[in-house]
Short mmCIF file of C-alpha atoms and ligand atoms in Angstrom, two decimals:
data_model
loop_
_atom_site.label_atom_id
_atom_site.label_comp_id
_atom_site.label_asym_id
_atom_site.label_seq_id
_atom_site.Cartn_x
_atom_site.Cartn_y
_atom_site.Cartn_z
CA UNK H 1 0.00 0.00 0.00
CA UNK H 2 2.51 2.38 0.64
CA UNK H 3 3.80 3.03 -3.19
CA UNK H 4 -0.14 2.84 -4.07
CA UNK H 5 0.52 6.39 -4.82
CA UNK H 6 3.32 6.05 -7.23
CA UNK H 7 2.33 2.99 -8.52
CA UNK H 8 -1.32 3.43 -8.91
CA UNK H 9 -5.01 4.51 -7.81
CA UNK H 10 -7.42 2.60 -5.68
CA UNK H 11 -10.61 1.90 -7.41
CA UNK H 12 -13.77 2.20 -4.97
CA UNK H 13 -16.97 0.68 -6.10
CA UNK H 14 -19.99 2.54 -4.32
CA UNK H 15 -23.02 0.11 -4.41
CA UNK H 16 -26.07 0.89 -2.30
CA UNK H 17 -30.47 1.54 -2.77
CA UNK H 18 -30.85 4.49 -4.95
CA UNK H 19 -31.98 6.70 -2.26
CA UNK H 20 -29.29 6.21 0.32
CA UNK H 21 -26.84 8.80 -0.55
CA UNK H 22 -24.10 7.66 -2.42
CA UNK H 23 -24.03 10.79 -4.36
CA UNK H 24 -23.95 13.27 -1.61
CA UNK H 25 -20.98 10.85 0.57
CA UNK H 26 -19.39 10.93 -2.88
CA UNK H 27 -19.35 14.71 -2.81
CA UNK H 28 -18.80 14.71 0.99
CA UNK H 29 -15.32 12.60 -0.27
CA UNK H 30 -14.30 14.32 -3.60
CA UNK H 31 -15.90 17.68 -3.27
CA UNK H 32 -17.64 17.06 -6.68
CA UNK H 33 -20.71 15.19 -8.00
CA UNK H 34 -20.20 12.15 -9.91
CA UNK H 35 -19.98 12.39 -13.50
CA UNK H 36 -22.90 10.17 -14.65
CA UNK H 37 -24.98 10.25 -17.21
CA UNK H 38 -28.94 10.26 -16.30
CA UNK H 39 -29.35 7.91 -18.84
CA UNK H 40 -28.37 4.74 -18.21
CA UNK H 41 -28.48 2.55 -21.58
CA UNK H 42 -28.62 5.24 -24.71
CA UNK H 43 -27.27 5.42 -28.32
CA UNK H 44 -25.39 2.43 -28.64
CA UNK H 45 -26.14 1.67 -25.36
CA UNK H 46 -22.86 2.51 -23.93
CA UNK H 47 -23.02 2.36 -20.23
CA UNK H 48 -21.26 5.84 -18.91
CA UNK H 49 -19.16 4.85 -15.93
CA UNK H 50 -19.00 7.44 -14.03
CA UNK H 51 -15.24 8.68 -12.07
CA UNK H 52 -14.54 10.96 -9.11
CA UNK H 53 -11.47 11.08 -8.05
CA UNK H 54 -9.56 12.42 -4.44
CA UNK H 55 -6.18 12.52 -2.45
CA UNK H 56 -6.60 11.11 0.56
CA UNK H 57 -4.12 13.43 2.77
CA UNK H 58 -2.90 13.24 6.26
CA UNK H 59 -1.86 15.46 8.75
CA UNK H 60 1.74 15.54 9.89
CA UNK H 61 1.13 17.27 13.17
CA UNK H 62 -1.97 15.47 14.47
CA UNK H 63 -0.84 11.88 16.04
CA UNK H 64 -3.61 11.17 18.62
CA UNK H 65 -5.85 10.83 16.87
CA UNK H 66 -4.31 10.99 13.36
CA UNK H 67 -6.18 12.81 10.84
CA UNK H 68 -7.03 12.14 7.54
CA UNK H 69 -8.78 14.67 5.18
CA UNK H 70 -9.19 15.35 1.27
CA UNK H 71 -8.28 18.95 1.72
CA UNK H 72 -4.95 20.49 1.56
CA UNK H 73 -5.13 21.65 5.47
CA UNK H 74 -6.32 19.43 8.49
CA UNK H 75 -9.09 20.73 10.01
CA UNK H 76 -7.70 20.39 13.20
CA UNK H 77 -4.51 22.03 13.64
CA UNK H 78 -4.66 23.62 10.10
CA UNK H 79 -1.54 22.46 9.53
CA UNK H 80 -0.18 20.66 6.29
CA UNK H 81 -1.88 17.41 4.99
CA UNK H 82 0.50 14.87 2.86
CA UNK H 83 -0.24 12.91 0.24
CA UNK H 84 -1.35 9.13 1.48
CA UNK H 85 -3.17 7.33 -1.15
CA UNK H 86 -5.22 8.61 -4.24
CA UNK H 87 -9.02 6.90 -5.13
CA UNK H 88 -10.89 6.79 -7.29
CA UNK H 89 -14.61 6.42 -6.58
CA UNK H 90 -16.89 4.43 -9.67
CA UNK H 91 -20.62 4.97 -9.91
CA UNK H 92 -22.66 3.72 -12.69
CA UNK H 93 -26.52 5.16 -13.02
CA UNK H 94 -29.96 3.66 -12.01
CA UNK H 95 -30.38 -0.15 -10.19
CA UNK H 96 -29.91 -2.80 -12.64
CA UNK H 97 -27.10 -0.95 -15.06
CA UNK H 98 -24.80 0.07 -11.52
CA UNK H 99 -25.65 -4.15 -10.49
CA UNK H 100 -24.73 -4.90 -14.49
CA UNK H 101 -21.90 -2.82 -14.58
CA UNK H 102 -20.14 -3.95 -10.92
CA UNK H 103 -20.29 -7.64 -12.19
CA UNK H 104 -18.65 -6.39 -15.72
CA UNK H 105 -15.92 -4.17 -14.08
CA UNK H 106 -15.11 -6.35 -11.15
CA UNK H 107 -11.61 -6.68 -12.28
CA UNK H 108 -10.94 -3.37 -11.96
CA UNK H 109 -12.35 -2.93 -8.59
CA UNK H 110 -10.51 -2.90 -5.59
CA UNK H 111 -12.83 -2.22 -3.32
CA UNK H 112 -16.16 -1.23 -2.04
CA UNK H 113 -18.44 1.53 -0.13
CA UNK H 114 -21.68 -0.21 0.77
CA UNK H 115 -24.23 2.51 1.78
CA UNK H 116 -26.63 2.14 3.75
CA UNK H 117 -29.35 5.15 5.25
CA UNK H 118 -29.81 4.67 8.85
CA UNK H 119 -33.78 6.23 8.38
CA UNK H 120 -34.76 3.24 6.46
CA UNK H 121 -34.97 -0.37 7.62
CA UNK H 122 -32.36 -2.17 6.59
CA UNK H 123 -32.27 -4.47 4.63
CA UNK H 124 -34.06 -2.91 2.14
CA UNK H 125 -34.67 -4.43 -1.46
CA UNK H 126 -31.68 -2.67 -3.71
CA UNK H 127 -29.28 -3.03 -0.74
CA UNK H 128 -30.73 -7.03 -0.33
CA UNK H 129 -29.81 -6.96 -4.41
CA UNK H 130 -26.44 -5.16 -4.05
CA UNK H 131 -25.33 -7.74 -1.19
CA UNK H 132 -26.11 -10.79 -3.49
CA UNK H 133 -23.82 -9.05 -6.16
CA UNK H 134 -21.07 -8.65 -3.90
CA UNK H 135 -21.44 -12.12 -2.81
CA UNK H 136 -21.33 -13.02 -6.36
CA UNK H 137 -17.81 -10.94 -7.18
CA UNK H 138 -16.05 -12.25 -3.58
CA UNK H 139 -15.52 -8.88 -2.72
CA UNK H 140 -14.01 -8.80 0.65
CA UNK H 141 -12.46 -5.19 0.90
CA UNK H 142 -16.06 -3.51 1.99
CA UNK H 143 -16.72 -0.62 4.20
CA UNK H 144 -20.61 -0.29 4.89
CA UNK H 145 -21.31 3.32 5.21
CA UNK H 146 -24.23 4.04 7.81
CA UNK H 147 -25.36 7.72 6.13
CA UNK H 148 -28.02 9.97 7.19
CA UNK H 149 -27.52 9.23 11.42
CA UNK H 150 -28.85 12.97 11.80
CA UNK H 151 -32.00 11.51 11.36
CA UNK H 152 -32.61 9.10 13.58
CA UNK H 153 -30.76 10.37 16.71
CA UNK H 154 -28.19 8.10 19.03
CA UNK H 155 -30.70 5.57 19.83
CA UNK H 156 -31.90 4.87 16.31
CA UNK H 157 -28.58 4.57 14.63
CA UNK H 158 -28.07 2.19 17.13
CA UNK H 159 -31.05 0.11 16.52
CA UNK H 160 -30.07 0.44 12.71
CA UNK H 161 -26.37 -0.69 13.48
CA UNK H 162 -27.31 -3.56 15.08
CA UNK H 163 -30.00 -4.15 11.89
CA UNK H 164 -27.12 -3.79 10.03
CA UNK H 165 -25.19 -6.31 11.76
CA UNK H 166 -27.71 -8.96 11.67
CA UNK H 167 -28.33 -8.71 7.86
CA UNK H 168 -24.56 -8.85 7.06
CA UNK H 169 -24.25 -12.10 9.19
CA UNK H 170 -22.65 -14.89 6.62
CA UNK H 171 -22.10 -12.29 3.56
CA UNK H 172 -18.93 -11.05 2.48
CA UNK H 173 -19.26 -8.08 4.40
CA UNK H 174 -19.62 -10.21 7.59
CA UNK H 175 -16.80 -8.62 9.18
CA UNK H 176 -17.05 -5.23 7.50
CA UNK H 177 -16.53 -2.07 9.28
CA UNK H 178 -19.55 0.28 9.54
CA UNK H 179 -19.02 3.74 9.80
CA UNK H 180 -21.43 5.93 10.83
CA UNK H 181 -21.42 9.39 8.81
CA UNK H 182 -23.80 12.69 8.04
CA UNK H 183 -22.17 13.49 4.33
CA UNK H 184 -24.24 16.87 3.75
CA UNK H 185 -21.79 17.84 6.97
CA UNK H 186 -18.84 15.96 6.16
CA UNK H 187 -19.10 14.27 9.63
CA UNK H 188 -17.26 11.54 10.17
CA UNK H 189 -16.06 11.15 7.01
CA UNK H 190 -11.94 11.66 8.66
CA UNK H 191 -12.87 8.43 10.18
CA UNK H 192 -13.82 6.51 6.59
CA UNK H 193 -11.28 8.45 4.83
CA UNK H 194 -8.38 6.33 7.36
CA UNK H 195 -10.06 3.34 7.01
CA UNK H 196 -10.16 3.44 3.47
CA UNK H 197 -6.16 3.63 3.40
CA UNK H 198 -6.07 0.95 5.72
CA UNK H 199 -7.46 -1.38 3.54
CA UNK H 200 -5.18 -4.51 2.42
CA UNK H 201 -5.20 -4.26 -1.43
CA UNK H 202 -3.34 -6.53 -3.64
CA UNK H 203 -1.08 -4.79 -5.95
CA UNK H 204 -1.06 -5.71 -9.26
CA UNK H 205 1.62 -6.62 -10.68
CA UNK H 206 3.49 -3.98 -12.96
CA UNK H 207 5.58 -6.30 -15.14
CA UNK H 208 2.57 -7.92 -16.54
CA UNK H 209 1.62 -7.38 -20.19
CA UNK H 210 -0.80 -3.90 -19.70
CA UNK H 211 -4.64 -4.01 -20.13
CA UNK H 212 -7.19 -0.87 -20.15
CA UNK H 213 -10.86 -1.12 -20.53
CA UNK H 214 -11.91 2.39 -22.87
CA UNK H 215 -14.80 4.24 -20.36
CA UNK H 216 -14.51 6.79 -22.84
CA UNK H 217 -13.14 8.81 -26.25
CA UNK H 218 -13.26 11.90 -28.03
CA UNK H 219 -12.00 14.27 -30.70
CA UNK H 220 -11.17 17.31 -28.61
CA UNK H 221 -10.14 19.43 -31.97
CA UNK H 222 -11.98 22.86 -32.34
CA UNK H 223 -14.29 22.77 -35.67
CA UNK H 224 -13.00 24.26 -38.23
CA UNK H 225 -9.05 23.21 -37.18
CA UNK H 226 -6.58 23.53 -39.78
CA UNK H 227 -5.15 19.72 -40.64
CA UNK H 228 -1.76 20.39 -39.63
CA UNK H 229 -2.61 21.58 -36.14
CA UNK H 230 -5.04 18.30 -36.16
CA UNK H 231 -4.50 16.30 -32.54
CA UNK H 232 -5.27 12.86 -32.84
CA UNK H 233 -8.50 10.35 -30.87
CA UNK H 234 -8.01 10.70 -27.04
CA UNK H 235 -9.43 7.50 -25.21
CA UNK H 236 -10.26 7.38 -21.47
CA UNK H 237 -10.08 4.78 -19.43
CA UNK H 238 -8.58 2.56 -16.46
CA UNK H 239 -5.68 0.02 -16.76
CA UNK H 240 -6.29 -3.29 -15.10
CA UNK H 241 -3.12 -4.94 -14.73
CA UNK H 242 0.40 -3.54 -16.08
CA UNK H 243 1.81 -0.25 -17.33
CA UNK H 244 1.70 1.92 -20.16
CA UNK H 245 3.96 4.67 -21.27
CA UNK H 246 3.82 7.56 -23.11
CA UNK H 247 5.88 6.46 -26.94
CA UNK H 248 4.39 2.66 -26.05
CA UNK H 249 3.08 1.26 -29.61
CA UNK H 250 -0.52 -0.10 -28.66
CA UNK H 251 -3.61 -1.93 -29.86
CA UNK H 252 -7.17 -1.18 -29.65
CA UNK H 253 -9.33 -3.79 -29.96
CA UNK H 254 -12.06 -4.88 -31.56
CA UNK H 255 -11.53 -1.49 -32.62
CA UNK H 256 -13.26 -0.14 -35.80
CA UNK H 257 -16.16 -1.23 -37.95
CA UNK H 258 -14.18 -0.86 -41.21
CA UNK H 259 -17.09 -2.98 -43.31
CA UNK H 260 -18.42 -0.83 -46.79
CA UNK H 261 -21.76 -2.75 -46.22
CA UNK H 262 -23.96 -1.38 -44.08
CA UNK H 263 -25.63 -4.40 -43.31
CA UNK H 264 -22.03 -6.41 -42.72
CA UNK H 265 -19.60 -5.70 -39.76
CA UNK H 266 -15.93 -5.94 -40.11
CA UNK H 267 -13.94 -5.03 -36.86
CA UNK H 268 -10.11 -4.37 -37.36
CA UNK H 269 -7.84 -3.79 -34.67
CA UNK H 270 -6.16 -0.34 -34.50
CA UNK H 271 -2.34 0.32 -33.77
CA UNK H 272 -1.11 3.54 -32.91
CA UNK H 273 1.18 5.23 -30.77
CA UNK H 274 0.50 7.27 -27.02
CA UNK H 275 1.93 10.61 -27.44
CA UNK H 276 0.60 11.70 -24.77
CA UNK H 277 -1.21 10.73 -21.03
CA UNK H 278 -3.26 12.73 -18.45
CA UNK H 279 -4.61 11.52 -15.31
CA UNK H 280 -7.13 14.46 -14.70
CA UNK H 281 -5.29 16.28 -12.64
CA UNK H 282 -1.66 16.46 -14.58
CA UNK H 283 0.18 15.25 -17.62
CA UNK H 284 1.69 11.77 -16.79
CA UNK H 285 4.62 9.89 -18.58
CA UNK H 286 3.72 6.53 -17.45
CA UNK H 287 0.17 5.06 -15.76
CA UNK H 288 -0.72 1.95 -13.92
CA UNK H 289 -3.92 0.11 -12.75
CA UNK H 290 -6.73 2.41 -11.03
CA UNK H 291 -8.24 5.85 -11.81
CA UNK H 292 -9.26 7.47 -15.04
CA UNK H 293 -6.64 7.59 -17.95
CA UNK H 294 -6.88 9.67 -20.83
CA UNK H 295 -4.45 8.73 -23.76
CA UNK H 296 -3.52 11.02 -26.80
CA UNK H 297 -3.34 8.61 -30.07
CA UNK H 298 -2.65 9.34 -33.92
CA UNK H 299 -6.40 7.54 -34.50
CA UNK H 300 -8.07 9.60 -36.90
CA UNK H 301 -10.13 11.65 -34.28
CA UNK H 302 -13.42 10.58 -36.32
CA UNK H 303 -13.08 7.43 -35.08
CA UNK H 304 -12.89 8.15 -31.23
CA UNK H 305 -15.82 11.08 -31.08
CA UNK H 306 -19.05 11.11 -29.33
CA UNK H 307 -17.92 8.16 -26.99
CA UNK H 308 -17.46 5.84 -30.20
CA UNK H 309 -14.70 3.26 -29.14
CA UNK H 310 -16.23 2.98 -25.48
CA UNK H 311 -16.15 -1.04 -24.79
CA UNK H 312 -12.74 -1.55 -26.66
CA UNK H 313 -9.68 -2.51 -24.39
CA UNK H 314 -6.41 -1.59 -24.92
CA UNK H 315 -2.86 -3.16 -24.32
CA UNK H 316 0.59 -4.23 -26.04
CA UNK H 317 0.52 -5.09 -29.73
CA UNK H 318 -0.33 -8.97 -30.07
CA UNK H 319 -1.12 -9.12 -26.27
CA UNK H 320 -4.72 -8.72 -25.91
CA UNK H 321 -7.33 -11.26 -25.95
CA UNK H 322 -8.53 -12.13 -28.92
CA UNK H 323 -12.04 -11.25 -30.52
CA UNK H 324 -14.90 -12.84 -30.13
CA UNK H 325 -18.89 -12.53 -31.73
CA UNK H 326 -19.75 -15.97 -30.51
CA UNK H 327 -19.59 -15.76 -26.32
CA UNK H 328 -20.12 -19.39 -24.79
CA UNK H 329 -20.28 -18.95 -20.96
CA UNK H 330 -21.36 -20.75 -17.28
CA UNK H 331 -24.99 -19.08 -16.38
CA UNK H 332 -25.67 -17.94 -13.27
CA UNK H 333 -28.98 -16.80 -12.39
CA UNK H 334 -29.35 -14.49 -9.73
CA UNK H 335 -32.09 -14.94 -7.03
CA UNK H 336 -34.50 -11.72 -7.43
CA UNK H 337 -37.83 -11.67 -6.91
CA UNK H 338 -39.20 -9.38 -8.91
CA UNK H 339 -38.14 -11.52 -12.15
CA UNK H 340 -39.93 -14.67 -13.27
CA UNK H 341 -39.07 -17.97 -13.31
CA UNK H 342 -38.23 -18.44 -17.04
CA UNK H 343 -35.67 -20.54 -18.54
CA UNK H 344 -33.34 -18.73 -21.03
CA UNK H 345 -34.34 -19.63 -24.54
CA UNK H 346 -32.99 -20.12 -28.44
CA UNK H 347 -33.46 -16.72 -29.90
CA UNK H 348 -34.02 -14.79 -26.70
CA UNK H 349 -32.04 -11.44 -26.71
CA UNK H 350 -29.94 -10.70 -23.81
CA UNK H 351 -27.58 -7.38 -23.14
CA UNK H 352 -24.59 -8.58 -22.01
CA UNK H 353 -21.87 -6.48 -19.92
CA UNK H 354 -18.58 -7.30 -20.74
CA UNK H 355 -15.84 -4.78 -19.32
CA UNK H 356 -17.08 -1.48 -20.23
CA UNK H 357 -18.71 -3.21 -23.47
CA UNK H 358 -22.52 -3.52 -23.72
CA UNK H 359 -23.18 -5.77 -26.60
CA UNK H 360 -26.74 -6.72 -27.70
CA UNK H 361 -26.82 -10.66 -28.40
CA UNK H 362 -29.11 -13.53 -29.51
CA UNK H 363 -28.99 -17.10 -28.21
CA UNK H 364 -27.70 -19.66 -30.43
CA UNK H 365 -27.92 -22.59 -27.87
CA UNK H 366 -28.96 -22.89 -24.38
CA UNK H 367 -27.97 -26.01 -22.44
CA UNK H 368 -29.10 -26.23 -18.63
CA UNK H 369 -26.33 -23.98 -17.35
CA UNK H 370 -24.32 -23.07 -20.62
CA UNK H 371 -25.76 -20.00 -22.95
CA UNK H 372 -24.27 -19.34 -25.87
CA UNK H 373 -24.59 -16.49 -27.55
CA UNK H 374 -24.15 -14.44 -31.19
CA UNK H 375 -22.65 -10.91 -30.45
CA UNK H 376 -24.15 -7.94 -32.60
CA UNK H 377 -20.76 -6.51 -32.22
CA UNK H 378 -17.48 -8.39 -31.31
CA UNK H 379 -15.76 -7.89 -27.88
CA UNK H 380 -12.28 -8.71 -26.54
CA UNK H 381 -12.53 -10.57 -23.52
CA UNK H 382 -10.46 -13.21 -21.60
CA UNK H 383 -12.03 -16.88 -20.76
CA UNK H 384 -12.78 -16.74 -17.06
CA UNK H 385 -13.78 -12.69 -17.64
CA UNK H 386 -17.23 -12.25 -16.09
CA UNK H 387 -20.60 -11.46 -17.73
CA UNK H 388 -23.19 -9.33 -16.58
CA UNK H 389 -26.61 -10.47 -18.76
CA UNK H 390 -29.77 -8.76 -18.39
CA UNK H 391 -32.68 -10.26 -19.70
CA UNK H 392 -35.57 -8.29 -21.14
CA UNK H 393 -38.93 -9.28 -18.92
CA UNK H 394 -42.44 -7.25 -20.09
CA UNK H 395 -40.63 -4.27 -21.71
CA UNK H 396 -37.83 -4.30 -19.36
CA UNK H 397 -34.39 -5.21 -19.11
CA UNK H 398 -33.10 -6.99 -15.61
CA UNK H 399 -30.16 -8.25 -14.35
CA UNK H 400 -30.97 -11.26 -14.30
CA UNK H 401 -27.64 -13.32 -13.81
CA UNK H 402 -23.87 -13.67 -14.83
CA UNK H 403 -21.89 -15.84 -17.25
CA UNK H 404 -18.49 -16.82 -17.04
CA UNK H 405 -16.51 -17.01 -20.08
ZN1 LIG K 1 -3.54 18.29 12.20
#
């Protein structure tokens, strides 16, 4: 943990019913609202993930009790705060796309903020749904966050802890810390902010061969630009595993529909060059697993506008996985009760979550437990990677299980 700052950014998952506060104790944390999207599943339903990033700082005077802040000062001695570890907090929109899109990204969480409101009973439905998908991912780095204890007074967040307790019994959050916090007054949050750095992460492993999922991509040339001042695509996105540097030759894959037909789809893999990275905060020579990366390319910016290569992952030349419109995987359902018991048919379309990839599909064969399905687009993924696949019951779609590759 200690060269977590140097080495990389610690990716926080924040799960938790829509009404809790997640957005506020994000705020409370970063000092910013989330970037997310309202929308949830849009034009080509890309699924935004939204980022918000903080230093976690602590104060070199204070020693009992140590402080920990996200502001330059402590707010107890208003002395200096240095630099301890930097997060990165991930949000995705609405109930089934956030459950969807924790399953898809779980390899590139570290760990998780389970909210919970202390004016609410607890468990309540969403947070009964967000437990089963952390039980699902093995997700043992969890702080449950007890929010809104203003409400209910001494006695009732006590009554609510103990709720708490008694839900969590035999989950992966079992032995979770809760942390009792008021996020519209930043109370308590000191106290979450210094267990969050003592967290026990595994470090990944910089030697191995680099992998990014693309979260997003634009053309950030003016209209109108001359072509020799042209800058080339700029992709977003966080690095799983290994390292990339600025002059690194890499791939993009399945990268672009290069097809003439309209009605026919030809992916091609692009190779080009970083000339350039940027963390959000600075310009970076080199960047490693965690956070938000944004990488200048020579792509033709055409092809990385308006979001277009979101889904696409990113690594060495003739190192990434190969491509695949035919995805045979292990089913999972998921126990919910609001979706019926129906088994998964031939034909049936299913929207499948792969990385930051959201691919519409048709089944080709379904076996008792094994589904496999035709891709209207191709993805890169891994065998072993896991699925998110949501299931479309009376006009809507669920999450209705996982698939492993
Ligand atoms: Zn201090």
């Amino acid at each position: 943990m200690e060269n977590m700052i140097e080495s990389g950014v610690l990716n926080i998952g924040t799960l938790g019913h829509i009404d809790h506060g997640k957005t506020t104790l994000v705020k409370a944390i970063t000092h910013k609202w989330t970037d997310v999207h309202s929308e949830s599943i849009k034009r080509n339903m890309t699924i935004k993930l939204g980022y918000a990033d903080a230093l976690i700082r602590k104060c070199d005077g204070c020693e009992e009790p140590e402080a920990y802040t996200t502001y330059d000062k402590c707010k107890n001695c208003d002395g200096e705060a240095k630099p301890v570890l930097r997060i990165s907090l991930l949000d995705a929109p609405g109930h089934e796309t956030l459950m969807a899109t924790a399953i898809a990204v779980a390899n590139m969480i570290h760990a998780i903020l389970f909210v919970i409101a202390a004016n609410e009973p607890c468990p309540m439905q969403q947070t009964k749904e967000h437990m089963m998908i952390m039980n699902v991912l093995g997700i043992r780095n969890v702080i449950i966050v007890q929010t809104k204890v203003d409400l209910v007074g001494r006695e009732g967040a006590m009554k609510h802890y103990a709720q708490i307790k008694e839900f969590v019994k035999g989950t992966v959050a079992e032995k979770a810390p809760v942390v009792p916090v008021v996020s519209s007054q930043e109370a308590n949050i000191d106290v979450l902010l210094e267990m969050i750095t003592k967290l026990q992460v595994q470090k990944a492993d910089p030697g191995a061969d680099p992998f990014m999922y693309v979260a997003r991509s634009f053309d950030i040339n003016k209209p109108g630009i001359d072509a020799s001042g042209i800058n080339g695509g700029v992709i977003g996105g966080t690095i799983v595993r290994g390292r990339l540097r600025v002059g690194d030759e890499i791939e993009i894959r399945p990268g672009v529909n290069t097809s003439e037909d309209q009605k026919k789809e030809k992916y091609e893999p692009i190779i080009t060059v970083i000339k350039g990275m940027n963390n959000g905060s600075e310009d970076i020579t080199e960047a490693y697993p965690g956070g938000l990366i944004g990488i200048l390319t020579e792509v033709d910016p055409a092809f990385t506008k308006a979001d277009s290569m979101v889904g696409n992952v990113v690594g060495h030349v003739g190192k990434l996985p190969s491509m695949i419109s035919i995805v045979s995987m292990k089913f999972t359902k998921l126990k919910r009760n609001d979706i019926p018991e129906r088994a998964i048919t031939e034909n049936e379309p299913l929207i499948l979550s792969i990385g930051t990839a959201t691919v519409l599909g048709f089944v080709i064969k379904a076996k008792r437990d094994n589904v496999e399905v035709r891709l209207k687009h191709p993805v890169c993924a891994d065998s072993g990677t896991k699925v998110a696949i949501m299931r479309n019951f009376a006009q809507r779609w669920k999450l209705s299980g996982y698939g492993v590759i």
